[in-house]
Amino acid sequence: MVMLLFIRTPRKEVFPCHYLICDIFTYLLFIFFTAHQILSLTGISFERKSIIGFVELTIVPLKDNLRYVRLNSKQCRIYRVCLNDQYEANFQYCDPFLDICQADPNTRSLEMFSQCHLSAAQRIDPDHNSGELHIQVPEEAAHLVGEGRGLRIGIEFSLESPQGGMHFVVPEGEGTLVEKSAHMFTYGKSARLWFPCVDSFAEPCTWKLEFTVDESLTAVSCGELLDVVYTPDHRRKTFHYVVNTPACAPNIALAIGPFETYVDPHMNEVTHYCLPNLMQILKNTVRYVHEAFEFYEETLSTRYPYPCYKQVFVDETEDDSTAYTTMSILSTHLLHSIAIIDQTYVSRKAMAQAVAEQFFGCFITMQNWSDLWLAKGIPDYLCGLYSKKCFGNNEYRYWIHQELQEVVGYEEQYGGMVLDPWQPPASGARVDPKDMFYFPVRNVHTMSPRYIEVMRKKSHLVLRMLEQRIGQELLLQVFNKQLSLATNAANTKIGSGLWGHLLLSTNLFVKAIFTVTGKDMAVFVDQWVRTSGHAKFQLTSVFNRKRNTVELEIRQDCVHERGIRKYVGPLLVQLQELDGTFKHTLQIENTVVKADITCHSKSRRNKKKKIPLCTGEEVDMDLSAMDDSPVLWIRLDPEMSLLRGTVISQPDYQWQYQLRHERDVTAQSEAIDALHNYPEPATRKALTDTIENEQAFYKIRCRAAHCLTKVANAMISSWAGPPAMLTIFRKMFGSFAAPHIIKQNNFDNLQHYFLQKTIPVAMAGLRNIHGICPPEVVRFLLDLFKYNDNSKNHFSDNYYKASLVDALAATITPVISVLQPGAPITADSLSADTKLVLEEITRVLNLEKVLPCYKNTITVSCLRAIRRLQQCGHLPSIPTIFRAYAQYGMYIDVRLAAFECLVDFVRVDGKPEDLASLLTAVESDQDPGVRHGLARLLINNPPFERAQRHRLDTESVVHRLWNNINSHLANDARLRCDLVDLYYTLYGLKRPICVPLPEIQAMMKQMHNKERERLERERELQKEKERQKELESQPVIKQEIEDVKYEPEIGPLEELPPVPLIPDLKDDNLPVPVSSIKEEEIKIDVTSVQDMPIRVYSDDSKREFISDNAAPLPGIPGTSGPIGFEPGMFRHDKELDLSGPKAKKKKKEKKKHKHKHKHKHSSKDKSFKDKDRSLPPRPASSTDHLKIKEETRETLSSFSSSQSPSEDMSTMQSNMSF
Amino acid sequence: MSEAAEKVESASDARRRILNIAVSTVLLETGFDSADKVALETLTEILQCFFTEVGNAAKGYCELSGRVEPVLGDVIMSFVNMGISIQGLEQYAARPNRHVIQPPQQAPAPRTPAMLSAGSKAKPAPHIPFHLPPLPDPHAYIRTPTHKQPVTEYEAIREKAASQKRDIEKALTKFLAKTSETHNLFNTDDNQVYPLIACKPTFPAYLTCLLPTDQVFDFDELEYHFQVANRTEDMPPDKKDNSDNEGDNGNDDTANSQTDTQDSQAPPSPKT
């Protein structure tokens, strides 16, 4: 089908040329380099979302006979290519991403796709000296080319409605563009999406940037603003920027809008831009940006490499922040007023990160994709140092610990990551098949966004490990050396050949470390950068009383599991004994290492003496829980100097000591994790004490609260006294005179603030013996709502209120219904507690409409709570409300929360249409952040399990996803990779089960259907003739039928931009489809009709593929099951196509017939129904009449029952019986 | 006040009635059988004016001679002054067929209400001379509460504030839910019990959410609070630990002694 389309597209001319080029032109690395580039955008139109521009690259050929130049350019329309303003050059355009699996169009397996994906990415990889745009140096211009002589290539281009790389935010509604704060910006790191260039991080050059915009707008771009010149008519002005420090194309960005400008009061070089009306919160948000600058300059002992820095806060970004040369584009959602607490941490870190990336990532870039880990890891590492200073050491260690666990978790699920896959380690070890990813890891355009995220964390951890190996000071000196080399190089002209210092690669980095420190880190790099995976240790210990030793056993049993590899080298074990902390370094050589460690202290628990800790403090401990071992607790690798997972077995009391007395947050956090498994009074006491301990880190206290919930639930039968944490909460937050009434809010103590937010949620997780939340806890929570008083507070309580709603949601347990099963749920049938909860939720949600809080946090929580009520059967599972909140124009957080609920709804009760509408949103929502976010939601909570023959697991979904990753998302690499992730989650590496191989299908079909098919076709033909006559006598009806019928043929063509289509087809393609159910029904009709041609062949055969007499499960609607291709089906399709309306009619008729046939076997598809409904009743004509009657009956009954999914199911069963 | 006016009116009425009777009697003596009401009233008015004039003049003479109450002489003087002869008056008064007007019925004097005595009168203190009047009722000089004492109990106040706030919010949301479009959580048609106000997309959506209106803050004051009033940088280090900044000063742990130096640099402001 896809092929069919392409044949008719203009791309047809493009494809063959690709192979041609490959044949005659072998890859030559670096046949030229770029010295300077001019980018001039003149016609920037917000109405049409288009730009018209001109670029001029000055390239320096490295050889005399340069005949071709390849540049990167996507989605741009190129009008003219000119060499040195004189000679017009021929050019060809070929983007393999437009059809990635062109060679094998029928494959549906990710294995195949992965290969094609990588080769497509490499075919246009500028590092391989290739690109989409192939410019031929004409014969007459050959004399211009000479080694070392500059050649100017001018390209005129335009870009309309960009699908990626550049985003126009044009809000709907009244008013001028300025009033509506319309703006645009570029996003991602793919400059080729908006102008032709050499889109490589390894090609730095100087820039001249010119943007002509409306007089009321501001254009912010990289480099220094030289001048703003008005056009002669004074209605537009041109911003001239110049980048003198060499920068590579992906680091060039642009933002245009009616920005308000704020020059940083501490640093004049720094300018902040925000959208109108946000100036006040902008000032507050950027208050500490100068500190980040000062910190980095001081730490690296280097001056900031650029003359200026700009922060632009824009709406609808994909990421919180993206750094470009001298500027960062940040999300406007980072802005917050001084009264907001939680957002502050996020915003500060995001901005600090962006500043760090100015040094590494923008100024010093990577040589190749394989060096991505340095470009990502170094700024992360620097930002980590800054946040350690800014937020404290505990926060920093806790963060590192979290990252380590996340990396370990990801690797164990998906496979070990190799940070630098370019060069195998010296040992020559190859990547284990168990560590192979389902996407190519050698190019950033093919990597899963989640992988990039985790890789960034791993890089950070590896750099931190490096810091531990060579010392922080020396590592910073290495950075400093790189920066000073680069600064020197940046001040020279390109001819000096020093610009290579602006690039950093793994090898260069290792060399630099050696030069500065004299230490050879090659082994380290081999071990952690070029080898995949992490280590995993299991530690058990036995105390030998006679010899006063601890017999440790460290095993690495899991080395053959995914993501885990054997570690050889030193490992630090830290023992806390009665006499102090003792560190022992063990050499790990085998998978099993045994060591006897002599204890320093005799067992002497009766003596009262303070116990020294690793910090030098001496503390009193209650040692009554110990047996005669002098060991209080054991830790493995306490400084996280390895990438490792640990499983430490020690008795419960040791964990409790560790939680109470170990001063390291990571140890405390590990102890809490372990204590989940020991529900007993001593654990309860230890956790309670931790929550109450004012000296403890607040995040540990919060985690202890959650752990206590689990512990309390596990020991519910023996639990005495009030519900866990109630007393603590009252003691801390209850008012003096009446402890059951909470104090007026005062969040000045931020530790208490976080506890006040956490404890109610933790308490809401408590369950009594009946498995429900204790009534007193519910009352307690409702009282918190009632008595919440923020009037005297310095801070906003929106996050606190949201967490109270979360807590209410967490109290909800599955309904114990007294109703008849199947009876509709009404407001009266709710239980008393549920009524109270629902009333509270309704009240705060309604109140939010009048008095919206910061970021609508309460609405977000309310939506989740409503979904929770639906999940537990208290409310009917209706998606309408979520659809309303998910529409464009709601706040982004609210939209994503609503989508989260919708995704969950689809998984539980969704119909194929619901899934289709979600996919439509993924494909075409206006906000790139929502597209990406929704795709991630679908991956995390997939609509159906792999190979379970779920009702949603249909062939059309396979094709839809496939078409997206294969061709439709050519311009949005990130979303494409998101959908690859989704495809993998849903179907795995192999061909989806619901799409059988065409060979098998055909075989089965031949065996079973051949005869029947033939008969049917004959009959259909006859009927068709009859009907044709009828229809001709009824022109109106005919029109209607044709409308419906044409869609399947034209539908898939929609992605071809220039073809004007029938209006309601366009509707289908428009974003924001989730506005109302009525609309959706129409829309769904159209989408499913698109797939008709495929189904024609599949309905029968797919059933047979499953098994000869497989009957679909009763009650599952729309089990259309697996379908696939048949040899020659495209040809057949085409024939039909060519033979005009008559043939089409025939096909449709045939489908109808099968449809009927299908009903007998209980499978049913709503889309057909809907379409049938649109057909007018026909005059009686023999058997035809009978059939129509049957269908109508069913249509009516199912129509009336389509209100709720459960009802739908019940009617379905009754239908099935006829 | 209206009562007093009534009384005055009735008193003058009584006087006027007597004058009326007097005039009528004289007319009868003179031989009139009847008189027009208007004529009678006019005559009464003349008589009243005459009496008033005589009275005034008599009062003047009396005050002129330093007295408080007029005596007969004053009246005579006023007659003289008015040029009215008083000769024959005695005879006239003693004429045989004169009518004697019944003196008007003495209206029962309104009883003055008994003094409201509150509490027992305090005995005069020994230093007060005995000739002074006794002390008035205690309420006359003791402060007595004039209104109900407000509840100062913390619990009740919080309770009341909470329920007031809740009532206001409920009323407001209920009103809005009734007057605007709603979402229904149930499959039923009526949406009375838990109506949810329908959400409306706004453009740009971020504006209301980044500039919330649920609470009103005085940002300048907050700025002052965080930047000046709560400054921790200038505090002596020992006090710093007590300041409420976020949890990082909780346990300066870590076996890593080199990082401890980092820790002592507290965050730039409590509002991290």
CSV table of C-alpha atoms in Angstrom, one decimal, chain A residues 225-497:
chain,number,residue,atom,x,y,z
A,225,LEU,CA,23.5,41.4,17.9
A,226,LEU,CA,25.2,43.9,15.6
A,227,ASP,CA,22.4,46.0,14.4
A,228,VAL,CA,18.7,46.2,13.9
A,229,VAL,CA,17.8,47.9,10.7
A,230,TYR,CA,14.3,49.0,9.6
A,231,THR,CA,13.1,48.1,6.2
A,232,PRO,CA,12.4,51.2,4.0
A,233,ASP,CA,8.7,51.0,4.7
A,234,HIS,CA,9.3,50.9,8.5
A,235,ARG,CA,7.0,48.0,9.0
A,236,ARG,CA,9.7,45.4,9.4
A,237,LYS,CA,13.1,45.3,10.8
A,238,THR,CA,16.1,43.1,10.3
A,239,PHE,CA,18.2,41.7,13.2
A,240,HIS,CA,21.8,41.1,12.3
A,241,TYR,CA,23.6,38.6,14.4
A,242,VAL,CA,27.1,37.5,14.0
A,243,VAL,CA,28.8,34.5,15.6
A,244,ASN,CA,32.6,35.0,15.6
A,245,THR,CA,33.4,32.0,17.7
A,246,PRO,CA,33.1,29.0,15.5
A,247,ALA,CA,29.8,27.2,16.1
A,248,CYS,CA,28.4,24.1,14.4
A,249,ALA,CA,25.0,24.2,12.7
A,250,PRO,CA,23.1,22.1,15.2
A,251,ASN,CA,23.9,24.7,17.8
A,252,ILE,CA,22.3,27.5,15.8
A,253,ALA,CA,18.8,28.5,17.0
A,254,LEU,CA,16.3,31.2,16.5
A,255,ALA,CA,13.3,32.5,18.5
A,256,ILE,CA,11.0,35.2,17.2
A,257,GLY,CA,8.2,36.7,19.1
A,258,PRO,CA,6.9,39.7,21.0
A,259,PHE,CA,9.4,39.1,23.8
A,260,GLU,CA,9.9,41.3,26.8
A,261,THR,CA,13.5,41.9,27.5
A,262,TYR,CA,15.3,41.8,30.9
A,263,VAL,CA,19.0,42.5,31.2
A,264,ASP,CA,20.4,40.6,34.1
A,265,PRO,CA,21.2,43.1,36.8
A,266,HIS,CA,24.2,41.2,38.0
A,267,MET,CA,25.7,40.5,34.6
A,268,ASN,CA,25.1,42.8,31.7
A,269,GLU,CA,26.1,40.2,29.1
A,270,VAL,CA,23.2,38.0,30.1
A,271,THR,CA,19.8,38.9,28.7
A,272,HIS,CA,16.5,37.1,29.4
A,273,TYR,CA,13.5,37.1,27.2
A,274,CYS,CA,10.0,36.1,28.0
A,275,LEU,CA,6.6,36.3,26.5
A,276,PRO,CA,4.4,39.3,27.3
A,277,ASN,CA,3.0,39.7,30.8
A,278,LEU,CA,5.5,37.4,32.4
A,279,MET,CA,8.1,39.9,33.3
A,280,GLN,CA,7.6,39.7,37.0
A,281,ILE,CA,8.0,36.0,37.3
A,282,LEU,CA,10.9,36.1,34.8
A,283,LYS,CA,12.8,38.4,37.1
A,284,ASN,CA,12.2,36.0,40.0
A,285,THR,CA,13.1,32.9,38.1
A,286,VAL,CA,16.4,34.1,36.7
A,287,ARG,CA,17.5,35.7,40.0
A,288,TYR,CA,20.4,33.2,40.5
A,289,VAL,CA,21.6,32.6,36.9
A,290,HIS,CA,24.6,34.8,37.5
A,291,GLU,CA,25.7,32.5,40.3
A,292,ALA,CA,25.8,29.6,37.9
A,293,PHE,CA,28.1,31.6,35.7
A,294,GLU,CA,30.3,32.6,38.5
A,295,PHE,CA,30.5,29.1,39.8
A,296,TYR,CA,31.5,27.6,36.5
A,297,GLU,CA,34.0,30.3,35.7
A,298,GLU,CA,35.6,29.8,39.1
A,299,THR,CA,35.5,26.0,39.0
A,300,LEU,CA,36.9,25.8,35.5
A,301,SER,CA,39.1,28.8,36.0
A,302,THR,CA,38.1,29.9,32.5
A,303,ARG,CA,36.2,32.8,31.4
A,304,TYR,CA,32.8,32.2,29.8
A,305,PRO,CA,33.8,31.6,26.1
A,306,TYR,CA,31.2,33.8,24.5
A,307,PRO,CA,30.6,37.5,24.6
A,308,CYS,CA,26.9,37.2,25.6
A,309,TYR,CA,24.3,34.8,26.8
A,310,LYS,CA,20.5,34.8,26.1
A,311,GLN,CA,17.7,32.9,27.7
A,312,VAL,CA,14.5,32.8,25.8
A,313,PHE,CA,11.4,31.4,27.5
A,314,VAL,CA,8.9,30.1,25.0
A,315,ASP,CA,5.8,28.1,25.1
A,316,GLU,CA,5.3,24.5,23.7
A,317,THR,CA,8.8,23.3,23.9
A,318,GLU,CA,9.7,19.7,23.8
A,319,ASP,CA,12.3,19.9,26.6
A,320,ASP,CA,12.7,22.1,29.6
A,321,SER,CA,15.8,23.6,28.2
A,322,THR,CA,18.0,23.3,25.2
A,323,ALA,CA,21.3,25.0,24.9
A,324,TYR,CA,22.7,26.6,21.8
A,325,THR,CA,25.6,28.8,21.0
A,326,THR,CA,25.3,31.8,23.3
A,327,MET,CA,21.6,31.2,23.9
A,328,SER,CA,19.2,28.7,25.5
A,329,ILE,CA,15.7,28.1,24.6
A,330,LEU,CA,13.7,27.3,27.7
A,331,SER,CA,10.2,26.3,28.4
A,332,THR,CA,8.0,29.1,29.7
A,333,HIS,CA,6.7,26.6,32.2
A,334,LEU,CA,9.9,27.0,34.2
A,335,LEU,CA,8.9,30.5,35.2
A,336,HIS,CA,7.5,30.8,38.7
A,337,SER,CA,6.8,33.5,41.2
A,338,ILE,CA,8.7,33.9,44.5
A,339,ALA,CA,5.8,32.1,46.3
A,340,ILE,CA,6.3,28.8,44.6
A,341,ILE,CA,8.6,26.2,46.2
A,342,ASP,CA,8.7,23.0,44.2
A,343,GLN,CA,9.3,24.5,40.8
A,344,THR,CA,12.2,26.4,42.0
A,345,TYR,CA,14.5,23.4,42.2
A,346,VAL,CA,13.6,22.2,38.7
A,347,SER,CA,14.0,25.6,37.1
A,348,ARG,CA,17.3,26.5,38.8
A,349,LYS,CA,18.8,23.2,37.8
A,350,ALA,CA,17.5,23.5,34.2
A,351,MET,CA,19.0,26.9,33.8
A,352,ALA,CA,22.3,25.9,35.5
A,353,GLN,CA,22.5,22.9,33.1
A,354,ALA,CA,21.9,25.1,30.1
A,355,VAL,CA,24.8,27.4,31.2
A,356,ALA,CA,27.1,24.4,31.7
A,357,GLU,CA,26.3,23.3,28.2
A,358,GLN,CA,27.6,26.6,26.9
A,359,PHE,CA,31.1,25.4,27.9
A,360,PHE,CA,30.8,21.8,26.9
A,361,GLY,CA,28.2,21.0,24.2
A,362,CYS,CA,28.1,24.4,22.6
A,363,PHE,CA,31.6,25.8,22.7
A,364,ILE,CA,33.4,22.5,22.8
A,365,THR,CA,31.3,20.0,20.8
A,366,MET,CA,31.7,16.4,20.0
A,367,GLN,CA,33.6,14.9,17.2
A,368,ASN,CA,31.2,12.2,16.4
A,369,TRP,CA,28.0,10.7,17.6
A,370,SER,CA,30.0,8.3,19.6
A,371,ASP,CA,31.4,11.1,21.7
A,372,LEU,CA,27.9,12.2,22.6
A,373,TRP,CA,28.6,10.9,26.1
A,374,LEU,CA,31.2,13.6,26.7
A,375,ALA,CA,29.0,16.3,25.3
A,376,LYS,CA,26.2,15.3,27.6
A,377,GLY,CA,28.2,14.0,30.6
A,378,ILE,CA,30.5,16.9,31.2
A,379,PRO,CA,27.8,19.6,31.5
A,380,ASP,CA,25.8,17.2,33.7
A,381,TYR,CA,28.8,16.7,35.8
A,382,LEU,CA,29.4,20.5,36.1
A,383,CYS,CA,25.8,21.1,36.8
A,384,GLY,CA,26.1,18.4,39.5
A,385,LEU,CA,28.9,20.3,41.2
A,386,TYR,CA,26.8,23.4,41.0
A,387,SER,CA,23.8,21.8,42.5
A,388,LYS,CA,25.9,20.4,45.2
A,389,LYS,CA,26.8,23.9,46.1
A,390,CYS,CA,23.4,25.2,45.6
A,391,PHE,CA,21.2,22.5,47.1
A,392,GLY,CA,23.6,20.7,49.4
A,393,ASN,CA,25.6,17.6,49.6
A,394,ASN,CA,22.8,15.3,50.7
A,395,GLU,CA,20.7,16.4,47.8
A,396,TYR,CA,23.6,15.7,45.5
A,397,ARG,CA,24.4,12.3,46.8
A,398,TYR,CA,20.7,11.4,46.8
A,399,TRP,CA,20.5,12.5,43.2
A,400,ILE,CA,23.5,10.4,42.2
A,401,HIS,CA,22.1,7.4,43.9
A,402,GLN,CA,18.8,7.8,42.1
A,403,GLU,CA,20.6,8.1,38.8
A,404,LEU,CA,22.6,5.1,39.5
A,405,GLN,CA,19.5,3.1,40.3
A,406,GLU,CA,17.8,4.4,37.2
A,407,VAL,CA,20.7,3.4,35.0
A,408,VAL,CA,20.9,0.0,36.5
A,409,GLY,CA,17.2,-0.5,36.1
A,410,TYR,CA,17.2,0.6,32.5
A,411,GLU,CA,20.2,-1.6,31.6
A,412,GLU,CA,18.6,-4.6,33.2
A,413,GLN,CA,15.5,-4.1,31.3
A,414,TYR,CA,16.8,-3.2,27.9
A,415,GLY,CA,20.4,-4.1,27.8
A,416,GLY,CA,23.8,-2.7,28.6
A,417,MET,CA,24.7,0.7,27.2
A,418,VAL,CA,27.9,1.3,25.5
A,419,LEU,CA,28.7,5.0,25.8
A,420,ASP,CA,31.2,5.0,23.0
A,421,PRO,CA,30.2,2.3,20.5
A,422,TRP,CA,32.6,3.5,17.8
A,423,GLN,CA,35.7,1.8,19.0
A,424,PRO,CA,35.6,-1.7,20.6
A,425,PRO,CA,37.5,-2.0,23.9
A,426,ALA,CA,41.1,-3.1,23.8
A,427,SER,CA,40.0,-6.5,24.9
A,428,GLY,CA,38.2,-6.8,21.6
A,429,ALA,CA,35.0,-7.9,23.4
A,430,ARG,CA,32.0,-7.5,21.3
A,431,VAL,CA,28.6,-6.4,22.4
A,432,ASP,CA,26.8,-9.4,23.8
A,433,PRO,CA,23.6,-10.3,21.9
A,434,LYS,CA,21.7,-9.9,25.2
A,435,ASP,CA,22.8,-6.3,25.2
A,436,MET,CA,21.6,-5.5,21.7
A,437,PHE,CA,19.0,-2.8,21.5
A,438,TYR,CA,16.1,-2.8,19.2
A,439,PHE,CA,17.2,0.4,17.8
A,440,PRO,CA,20.6,1.4,16.4
A,441,VAL,CA,22.8,3.1,19.0
A,442,ARG,CA,25.3,4.5,16.6
A,443,ASN,CA,23.4,7.5,15.5
A,444,VAL,CA,21.5,10.0,17.6
A,445,HIS,CA,18.7,10.2,15.1
A,446,THR,CA,17.9,6.6,15.6
A,447,MET,CA,18.2,6.3,19.4
A,448,SER,CA,15.3,6.1,21.6
A,449,PRO,CA,14.7,9.3,23.6
A,450,ARG,CA,14.6,7.3,26.7
A,451,TYR,CA,18.0,5.8,25.9
A,452,ILE,CA,19.5,9.3,25.4
A,453,GLU,CA,18.1,10.3,28.7
A,454,VAL,CA,19.6,7.3,30.5
A,455,MET,CA,22.8,7.6,28.6
A,456,ARG,CA,23.1,11.1,29.8
A,457,LYS,CA,22.8,9.9,33.3
A,458,LYS,CA,25.3,7.1,32.8
A,459,SER,CA,27.8,9.5,31.3
A,460,HIS,CA,27.4,11.7,34.3
A,461,LEU,CA,28.0,8.8,36.6
A,462,VAL,CA,31.1,7.7,34.6
A,463,LEU,CA,32.5,11.2,34.8
A,464,ARG,CA,31.9,11.2,38.5
A,465,MET,CA,33.7,7.9,38.7
A,466,LEU,CA,36.6,9.4,36.8
A,467,GLU,CA,36.7,12.3,39.3
A,468,GLN,CA,37.1,9.7,42.0
A,469,ARG,CA,39.9,8.0,40.2
A,470,ILE,CA,42.0,11.1,39.4
A,471,GLY,CA,40.7,13.6,41.8
A,472,GLN,CA,38.3,16.5,41.2
A,473,GLU,CA,41.0,19.1,40.9
A,474,LEU,CA,42.8,17.3,38.2
A,475,LEU,CA,39.7,16.5,36.3
A,476,LEU,CA,38.8,20.2,36.4
A,477,GLN,CA,42.3,20.9,35.1
A,478,VAL,CA,41.6,18.6,32.2
A,479,PHE,CA,38.5,20.6,31.4
A,480,ASN,CA,40.4,23.8,31.8
A,481,LYS,CA,43.0,22.7,29.4
A,482,GLN,CA,40.5,21.7,26.8
A,483,LEU,CA,38.7,25.0,27.2
A,484,SER,CA,41.9,27.1,26.9
A,485,LEU,CA,43.0,25.2,23.9
A,486,ALA,CA,39.6,25.8,22.4
A,487,THR,CA,39.6,29.5,23.3
A,488,ASN,CA,42.9,29.9,21.6
A,489,ALA,CA,41.7,28.1,18.6
A,490,ALA,CA,38.4,30.0,18.4
A,491,ASN,CA,40.4,33.3,18.1
A,492,THR,CA,42.3,32.1,15.1
A,493,LYS,CA,41.1,32.0,11.5
A,494,ILE,CA,40.0,28.8,10.0
A,495,GLY,CA,43.2,28.6,8.0
A,496,SER,CA,45.2,27.9,11.1
A,497,GLY,CA,43.7,24.5,11.3
